[in-house]
Tab-separated table of C-alpha atoms and ligand atoms in Angstrom:
chain	number	residue	atom	x	y	z
A	2	MET	CA	-38.445	154.060	103.197
A	3	GLY	CA	-34.723	153.311	103.602
A	4	SER	CA	-32.991	149.990	104.101
A	5	LEU	CA	-33.936	147.561	106.832
A	6	SER	CA	-32.846	148.353	110.402
A	7	PHE	CA	-32.394	145.988	113.320
A	8	PHE	CA	-32.323	147.234	116.898
A	9	ALA	CA	-31.323	145.771	120.234
A	10	LYS	CA	-31.004	147.095	123.720
A	11	ALA	CA	-28.750	145.668	126.450
A	12	PRO	CA	-28.168	146.737	130.034
A	13	SER	CA	-24.980	147.088	132.022
A	14	ASN	CA	-24.284	144.632	134.856
A	15	ILE	CA	-22.524	144.920	138.194
A	16	ALA	CA	-20.385	142.008	139.388
A	17	LEU	CA	-20.736	140.868	142.989
A	18	ILE	CA	-17.903	138.397	142.465
A	19	LYS	CA	-15.476	139.862	139.972
A	20	TYR	CA	-13.923	138.775	136.713
A	21	MET	CA	-10.346	139.932	137.171
A	22	GLY	CA	-7.498	138.057	135.475
A	23	LYS	CA	-7.718	136.165	132.171
A	24	LYS	CA	-6.668	132.588	131.502
A	25	ASP	CA	-6.756	133.155	127.732
A	26	SER	CA	-6.869	136.753	126.530
A	27	SER	CA	-7.507	135.858	122.892
A	28	ARG	CA	-10.886	134.376	123.911
A	29	ASN	CA	-11.495	136.346	127.127
A	30	LEU	CA	-11.553	133.221	129.255
A	31	PRO	CA	-11.473	134.148	132.927
A	32	GLU	CA	-9.223	132.821	135.689
A	33	ASN	CA	-12.309	132.424	137.889
A	34	SER	CA	-16.093	132.329	137.696
A	35	SER	CA	-17.953	135.561	138.367
A	36	LEU	CA	-21.504	136.434	139.353
A	37	SER	CA	-23.349	139.655	138.604
A	38	MET	CA	-26.663	141.461	138.751
A	39	THR	CA	-27.944	142.687	135.396
A	40	LEU	CA	-29.247	146.256	135.556
A	41	ASP	CA	-32.388	147.633	133.968
A	42	ARG	CA	-32.214	151.256	132.836
A	43	LEU	CA	-28.455	151.775	132.381
A	44	CYS	CA	-28.441	150.500	128.806
A	45	THR	CA	-26.967	150.672	125.321
A	46	TYR	CA	-29.208	150.751	122.246
A	47	ALA	CA	-27.650	149.510	118.990
A	48	GLU	CA	-28.908	149.689	115.417
A	49	ILE	CA	-27.570	147.683	112.479
A	50	THR	CA	-28.627	148.848	109.030
A	51	ARG	CA	-27.872	147.132	105.781
A	52	ALA	CA	-26.030	149.829	103.833
A	53	ALA	CA	-26.767	150.578	100.187
A	54	THR	CA	-23.071	150.334	99.254
A	55	GLY	CA	-19.795	148.824	100.490
A	56	SER	CA	-19.080	145.464	102.071
A	57	ASP	CA	-17.625	146.298	105.486
A	58	VAL	CA	-19.078	147.584	108.755
A	59	GLN	CA	-19.083	151.322	109.404
A	60	TRP	CA	-19.622	153.257	112.612
A	61	ILE	CA	-22.045	156.149	112.182
A	62	ALA	CA	-21.778	158.573	115.092
A	63	GLU	CA	-25.534	159.221	115.230
A	64	LEU	CA	-28.429	158.148	117.429
A	65	PRO	CA	-30.043	154.797	116.575
A	66	ARG	CA	-33.240	155.636	114.682
A	67	HIS	CA	-35.595	153.968	117.141
A	68	GLU	CA	-38.245	155.952	119.000
A	69	ALA	CA	-36.894	154.730	122.379
A	70	ALA	CA	-33.424	156.100	121.536
A	71	LYS	CA	-34.482	159.715	120.869
A	72	ASN	CA	-32.927	161.372	123.918
A	73	LEU	CA	-29.891	159.155	124.422
A	74	THR	CA	-26.181	159.911	124.180
A	75	VAL	CA	-23.977	158.762	121.302
A	76	PRO	CA	-20.661	157.579	122.792
A	77	GLN	CA	-17.458	159.239	121.620
A	78	LEU	CA	-15.314	156.288	120.609
A	79	SER	CA	-11.531	156.381	120.408
A	80	ASP	CA	-9.961	154.954	117.220
A	81	ASN	CA	-9.146	151.785	119.162
A	82	GLY	CA	-12.577	151.561	120.706
A	83	ARG	CA	-14.239	151.964	117.318
A	84	ALA	CA	-11.965	149.365	115.685
A	85	LYS	CA	-12.696	146.887	118.510
A	86	VAL	CA	-16.459	147.214	118.220
A	87	LEU	CA	-16.461	147.062	114.405
A	88	ARG	CA	-14.291	143.929	114.540
A	89	HIS	CA	-16.835	142.416	116.900
A	90	VAL	CA	-19.757	143.220	114.593
A	91	GLN	CA	-17.867	141.502	111.782
A	92	ARG	CA	-17.137	138.514	114.045
A	93	SER	CA	-20.825	138.321	114.977
A	94	ARG	CA	-21.867	138.436	111.325
A	95	GLU	CA	-19.466	135.551	110.574
A	96	ALA	CA	-20.809	133.501	113.506
A	97	ALA	CA	-24.486	134.176	112.759
A	98	THR	CA	-25.289	131.332	110.365
A	99	ASP	CA	-23.966	128.637	112.726
A	100	ILE	CA	-25.782	130.114	115.722
A	101	LEU	CA	-29.091	130.596	113.907
A	102	THR	CA	-29.115	127.152	112.313
A	103	ALA	CA	-28.263	125.502	115.649
A	104	PHE	CA	-31.608	126.897	116.865
A	105	GLY	CA	-33.542	125.888	113.765
A	106	LEU	CA	-33.612	129.484	112.462
A	107	ALA	CA	-32.669	130.306	108.876
A	108	ALA	CA	-30.053	132.919	108.016
A	109	ASP	CA	-30.830	135.597	105.420
A	110	SER	CA	-28.197	135.294	102.688
A	111	SER	CA	-28.653	138.969	101.728
A	112	ALA	CA	-27.273	139.961	105.173
A	113	PHE	CA	-23.761	138.777	104.337
A	114	ALA	CA	-22.947	140.342	100.988
A	115	GLY	CA	-23.261	144.105	101.470
A	116	GLY	CA	-22.067	146.707	103.927
A	117	TRP	CA	-23.512	147.415	107.372
A	118	GLU	CA	-23.871	150.586	109.376
A	119	LEU	CA	-23.717	150.577	113.163
A	120	ARG	CA	-25.248	153.256	115.353
A	121	SER	CA	-25.339	153.055	119.123
A	122	ALA	CA	-26.205	155.214	122.111
A	123	ASN	CA	-26.370	154.941	125.861
A	124	THR	CA	-29.063	155.884	128.351
A	125	PHE	CA	-26.307	157.336	130.525
A	126	PRO	CA	-24.241	160.352	129.467
A	127	GLN	CA	-20.653	160.046	128.249
A	128	GLY	CA	-18.295	160.533	131.166
A	129	SER	CA	-20.960	159.694	133.742
A	130	GLY	CA	-18.615	157.127	135.237
A	131	ILE	CA	-20.698	154.187	134.011
A	132	ALA	CA	-18.687	151.634	132.058
A	133	SER	CA	-20.394	150.930	128.764
A	134	SER	CA	-18.353	148.022	127.401
A	135	ALA	CA	-20.616	145.274	128.812
A	136	SER	CA	-23.853	146.893	127.625
A	137	SER	CA	-22.480	147.940	124.243
A	138	PHE	CA	-20.907	144.619	123.273
A	139	ALA	CA	-24.061	142.786	124.392
A	140	ALA	CA	-26.335	145.144	122.400
A	141	VAL	CA	-24.153	145.045	119.293
A	142	THR	CA	-23.949	141.226	119.379
A	143	LEU	CA	-27.719	140.891	119.593
A	144	ALA	CA	-28.443	143.498	116.880
A	145	SER	CA	-25.924	141.779	114.562
A	146	ILE	CA	-27.434	138.314	114.920
A	147	LEU	CA	-30.949	139.732	114.572
A	148	ALA	CA	-29.833	141.424	111.345
A	149	CYS	CA	-28.823	138.017	109.924
A	150	ALA	CA	-32.078	136.215	110.720
A	151	LYS	CA	-34.311	135.461	107.751
A	152	ASP	CA	-37.359	135.775	109.986
A	153	PRO	CA	-36.561	138.367	112.699
A	154	SER	CA	-39.955	137.824	114.382
A	155	ALA	CA	-39.195	134.105	114.769
A	156	PHE	CA	-35.804	135.055	116.220
A	157	CYS	CA	-37.470	137.408	118.744
A	158	ALA	CA	-39.930	134.688	119.798
A	159	MET	CA	-37.075	132.198	120.246
A	160	TRP	CA	-35.097	134.809	122.218
A	161	GLU	CA	-37.958	135.068	124.726
A	162	ARG	CA	-38.498	131.343	124.892
A	163	ASP	CA	-35.065	129.732	124.879
A	164	PRO	CA	-32.376	130.576	127.451
A	165	ALA	CA	-29.904	128.491	125.395
A	166	LEU	CA	-30.120	131.063	122.568
A	167	ARG	CA	-29.337	133.840	125.047
A	168	ALA	CA	-26.401	131.756	126.356
A	169	ALA	CA	-25.108	131.203	122.802
A	170	LEU	CA	-25.048	134.961	122.195
A	171	ALA	CA	-23.400	135.471	125.584
A	172	ARG	CA	-20.513	133.262	124.409
A	173	LEU	CA	-20.181	135.426	121.326
A	174	ALA	CA	-20.459	138.742	123.239
A	175	ARG	CA	-17.697	137.544	125.597
A	176	LEU	CA	-15.226	137.620	122.690
A	177	GLY	CA	-15.805	141.384	122.418
A	178	SER	CA	-15.622	142.153	126.140
A	179	GLY	CA	-15.622	139.494	128.870
A	180	SER	CA	-18.160	141.060	131.207
A	181	ALA	CA	-20.606	141.597	128.286
A	182	CYS	CA	-21.522	137.898	128.480
A	183	ARG	CA	-23.398	138.583	131.733
A	184	SER	CA	-25.648	141.258	130.143
A	185	LEU	CA	-27.689	139.050	127.790
A	186	ASP	CA	-29.809	137.558	130.559
A	187	GLY	CA	-30.737	138.397	134.140
A	188	PRO	CA	-31.025	139.413	136.802
A	189	PHE	CA	-28.428	137.159	138.483
A	190	VAL	CA	-25.950	135.623	136.055
A	191	LEU	CA	-23.084	133.252	136.772
A	192	TRP	CA	-20.268	133.138	134.220
A	193	SER	CA	-17.938	130.182	134.332
A	194	GLY	CA	-15.427	129.449	131.548
A	195	GLU	CA	-17.402	129.595	128.292
A	196	ASP	CA	-20.803	129.297	129.937
A	197	VAL	CA	-23.333	131.598	131.526
A	198	GLU	CA	-26.307	130.575	133.598
A	199	VAL	CA	-29.136	132.464	135.307
A	200	VAL	CA	-29.128	131.886	139.070
A	201	LYS	CA	-32.471	131.238	140.747
A	202	SER	CA	-33.305	133.994	143.225
A	203	GLY	CA	-35.260	133.937	146.473
A	204	LEU	CA	-34.350	137.563	147.192
A	205	PRO	CA	-36.908	140.287	147.884
A	206	SER	CA	-37.398	143.153	145.404
A	207	LEU	CA	-34.172	145.179	145.108
A	208	ALA	CA	-33.089	148.701	144.164
A	209	HIS	CA	-29.664	149.656	142.840
A	210	PHE	CA	-27.804	152.962	143.168
A	211	VAL	CA	-24.552	154.232	141.694
A	212	VAL	CA	-22.887	156.857	143.851
A	213	LEU	CA	-20.960	158.907	141.278
A	214	VAL	CA	-17.716	159.960	142.844
A	215	SER	CA	-16.044	160.789	139.554
A	216	ALA	CA	-16.988	160.781	135.913
A	217	THR	CA	-13.532	161.000	134.400
A	218	GLU	CA	-12.234	158.284	132.074
A	219	LYS	CA	-10.363	155.550	133.952
A	220	LYS	CA	-6.583	155.819	133.941
A	221	VAL	CA	-5.944	152.072	133.733
A	222	SER	CA	-8.051	150.143	131.206
A	223	SER	CA	-9.632	146.905	132.385
A	224	SER	CA	-7.450	145.012	129.848
A	225	ASN	CA	-4.359	146.311	131.649
A	226	ALA	CA	-5.863	145.638	135.064
A	227	HIS	CA	-6.506	141.983	134.078
A	228	LEU	CA	-2.747	141.644	133.456
A	229	ALA	CA	-1.472	143.730	136.368
A	230	VAL	CA	-3.324	141.864	139.141
A	231	LYS	CA	-1.229	138.755	138.503
A	232	THR	CA	1.864	140.605	139.727
A	233	SER	CA	0.363	141.180	143.187
A	234	PRO	CA	1.461	138.917	146.076
A	235	LEU	CA	-2.272	138.729	146.892
A	236	TRP	CA	-2.918	136.986	143.547
A	237	ASN	CA	-1.908	133.719	145.170
A	238	GLY	CA	-5.098	131.762	145.891
A	239	ARG	CA	-7.314	134.434	144.289
A	240	ALA	CA	-9.056	132.072	141.844
A	241	SER	CA	-10.004	129.531	144.506
A	242	ARG	CA	-11.247	132.248	146.893
A	243	ALA	CA	-13.375	133.678	144.076
A	244	GLU	CA	-14.802	130.206	143.253
A	245	GLU	CA	-15.741	129.698	146.928
A	246	ARG	CA	-17.431	133.095	146.987
A	247	VAL	CA	-19.343	132.389	143.770
A	248	ALA	CA	-20.678	129.149	145.289
A	249	ALA	CA	-21.591	130.873	148.560
A	250	VAL	CA	-23.277	133.868	146.840
A	251	ARG	CA	-25.151	131.593	144.482
A	252	ALA	CA	-26.576	129.659	147.451
A	253	ALA	CA	-27.333	132.886	149.333
A	254	ILE	CA	-29.226	134.315	146.318
A	255	ALA	CA	-31.356	131.145	146.155
A	256	GLN	CA	-31.994	131.322	149.920
A	257	GLY	CA	-32.718	135.067	149.853
A	258	ASP	CA	-29.893	135.675	152.334
A	259	LEU	CA	-29.079	139.338	151.674
A	260	ALA	CA	-26.846	139.640	154.743
A	261	LYS	CA	-24.544	136.916	153.477
A	262	ILE	CA	-24.345	138.412	149.966
A	263	ALA	CA	-23.588	141.851	151.424
A	264	ARG	CA	-20.761	140.503	153.563
A	265	ILE	CA	-19.151	138.469	150.768
A	266	SER	CA	-19.520	141.268	148.160
A	267	TRP	CA	-17.923	143.747	150.549
A	268	ASN	CA	-14.905	141.466	151.041
A	269	GLU	CA	-14.731	140.745	147.314
A	270	SER	CA	-14.573	144.351	146.163
A	271	TRP	CA	-11.947	145.175	148.803
A	272	GLU	CA	-9.949	142.187	147.533
A	273	MET	CA	-10.115	143.272	143.877
A	274	HIS	CA	-9.034	146.806	144.742
A	275	SER	CA	-6.295	145.447	147.049
A	276	LEU	CA	-4.946	143.561	144.028
A	277	PHE	CA	-4.731	146.881	142.168
A	278	HIS	CA	-3.084	148.555	145.176
A	279	THR	CA	-0.412	145.861	145.584
A	280	CYS	CA	0.609	144.893	142.028
A	281	ALA	CA	4.172	145.453	140.753
A	282	GLU	CA	3.286	148.969	139.595
A	283	PRO	CA	0.549	149.857	142.071
A	284	PHE	CA	-2.386	151.965	140.955
A	285	THR	CA	-5.734	152.960	142.365
A	286	TYR	CA	-9.123	153.869	140.936
A	287	TRP	CA	-10.166	155.415	144.218
A	288	GLU	CA	-10.635	159.091	144.961
A	289	PRO	CA	-10.608	160.545	148.495
A	290	LYS	CA	-14.431	160.623	148.284
A	291	THR	CA	-14.492	156.866	147.524
A	292	VAL	CA	-12.720	156.181	150.820
A	293	GLU	CA	-14.984	158.610	152.687
A	294	ILE	CA	-18.113	156.870	151.380
A	295	LEU	CA	-16.751	153.369	152.069
A	296	GLN	CA	-16.004	154.476	155.628
A	297	GLY	CA	-19.506	155.898	155.926
A	298	LEU	CA	-21.078	152.664	154.658
A	299	SER	CA	-18.972	150.172	156.626
A	300	PRO	CA	-21.082	150.274	159.835
A	301	TYR	CA	-24.146	149.126	157.847
A	302	ILE	CA	-22.502	145.941	156.507
A	303	ALA	CA	-23.098	144.062	159.773
A	304	GLU	CA	-26.785	145.107	160.021
A	305	LYS	CA	-29.735	142.725	159.666
A	306	SER	CA	-30.784	144.009	156.233
A	307	PRO	CA	-27.472	145.429	154.981
A	308	PRO	CA	-26.715	147.120	151.665
A	309	ILE	CA	-24.691	145.200	149.087
A	310	VAL	CA	-21.779	147.572	148.484
A	311	THR	CA	-19.431	146.961	145.583
A	312	LEU	CA	-17.143	148.758	143.119
A	313	ASP	CA	-16.176	148.094	139.523
A	314	ALA	CA	-12.749	149.059	138.199
A	315	GLY	CA	-13.493	152.690	139.026
A	316	PRO	CA	-14.079	155.121	141.886
A	317	ASN	CA	-17.888	154.893	141.929
A	318	ILE	CA	-19.780	152.901	144.513
A	319	HIS	CA	-22.685	150.593	143.694
A	320	VAL	CA	-25.208	149.998	146.449
A	321	ILE	CA	-28.007	147.406	146.230
A	322	VAL	CA	-30.738	147.466	148.880
A	323	GLU	CA	-34.190	146.016	149.513
A	324	SER	CA	-36.757	148.091	147.613
A	325	ALA	CA	-38.678	148.490	150.876
A	326	TYR	CA	-35.856	150.744	152.151
A	327	GLN	CA	-34.890	152.431	148.888
A	328	ASP	CA	-36.148	155.923	149.722
A	329	GLU	CA	-34.261	156.136	152.999
A	330	TRP	CA	-31.163	154.734	151.300
A	331	GLU	CA	-31.379	157.213	148.464
A	332	LYS	CA	-31.543	160.060	151.004
A	333	ARG	CA	-28.578	158.640	152.922
A	334	LEU	CA	-26.495	158.205	149.762
A	335	ARG	CA	-27.337	161.713	148.515
A	336	GLY	CA	-26.034	162.935	151.867
A	337	PHE	CA	-22.512	162.161	150.605
A	338	GLY	CA	-22.878	165.215	148.352
A	339	VAL	CA	-22.274	163.599	144.938
A	340	PRO	CA	-24.785	162.557	142.230
A	341	VAL	CA	-26.667	159.297	142.727
A	342	LEU	CA	-28.198	157.260	139.869
A	343	ARG	CA	-31.085	154.902	140.602
A	344	ASP	CA	-31.683	151.607	138.807
A	345	GLY	CA	-32.757	148.067	139.622
A	346	PRO	CA	-32.346	144.441	138.549
A	347	GLY	CA	-33.177	143.734	134.906
A	348	ARG	CA	-33.966	140.824	132.616
A	349	GLY	CA	-31.140	141.288	130.131
A	350	ALA	CA	-30.862	142.215	126.470
A	351	GLN	CA	-33.895	142.588	124.214
A	352	PRO	CA	-34.143	142.549	120.420
A	353	LEU	CA	-36.277	145.492	119.216
A	354	PHE	CA	-37.036	144.585	115.631
A	355	GLN	CA	-38.784	147.358	113.730
A	356	GLN	CA	-40.176	146.184	110.424
A	357	LYS	CA	-40.525	149.667	108.993
A	358	GLY	CA	-36.748	150.198	108.796
A	359	ALA	CA	-34.708	153.359	108.723
A	360	PRO	CA	-36.122	156.628	107.436
B	7	LIG	O1	-15.098	142.981	130.578
B	7	LIG	P1	-13.855	143.687	130.968
B	7	LIG	O2	-12.618	143.125	130.320
B	7	LIG	O3	-13.970	145.193	130.789
B	7	LIG	O4	-13.601	143.443	132.536
B	7	LIG	C1	-14.442	143.968	133.528
B	7	LIG	C2	-13.905	143.686	134.869
B	7	LIG	C3	-14.650	144.283	136.056
B	7	LIG	O5	-15.680	145.165	135.620
B	7	LIG	C4	-13.688	145.086	136.904
B	7	LIG	C5	-15.239	143.186	136.932
B	7	LIG	C6	-16.422	142.448	136.371
B	7	LIG	O6	-16.517	141.248	136.636
B	7	LIG	O7	-17.272	143.065	135.715
């Protein structure tokens, strides 16, 4: 048997009200609150192993050695991407003792001396157009803290039981990538300043689709987009409009008012993309097919049980509908002639401690 391994899995999330614009980029503090739906199957799996030698954290471009990760895809990380994630693992390791002790959990002193290996993989293929930063930073944060717990089983029990522990790790994950803080819990998560909170839902069962217009790497990184939007004349008043929308969507989720959420989300994603289209050096994530699909979907937004239609910083279109209508919606979306991925709302990140360790 090899050295001990610690696994975690975390899903991606899709924002209904967007995080776009930072107040403090060193701590990823947003200009406005945002509200998202955590997904279920579009996930990252991460493995932390205590290495036999060394003292730093190393990226191993291999599948995590967990049975659930057998058929997944190892991401190809750029030098920058790799450095960013390894820095975050180190940051998580340094924060672990304070977080664990705040929840009455002991830290394992042997976790801090030696080297660590990180392996991670996604349930979605590289270049599938699904952004992996939220799911990967959430998974890596959780695996790192789990790896520092003296009693990983006690940590897992506390994870299930105490939303404050999940919120504490969300604060840490945010330092790696802002939107990652909304992937620790679910399904509806409100992020405001340093804090995240699960929003009570009165909605019916939902299904989620991604209409994959393009799978190519985005031309403008989200870090650059966060800066660029502030040069748009439409930036004026953006934060207060977003706060009003967060409050309205939060209430509509509690009341189960899908029509209201669909209307507000539609306006919100048009606003975010309008910011991109009108900044000092305008850019777009859209492809001709994006516009065609948005045109095709627009008549449904005013219906009684409308789809929630939204876009991330990319050309792909996310559609959330009542599960009762998911088959007809899937058929309709496939009619646009591009691949469609199917998912649904999820509960957030899960530690997957395996006592037996790496082979
Ligand atoms: O977490 P970041 O810095 O990659 O920003 C993500 C921003 C959007 O995905 C465009 C919106 C959001 O709230 O997720």
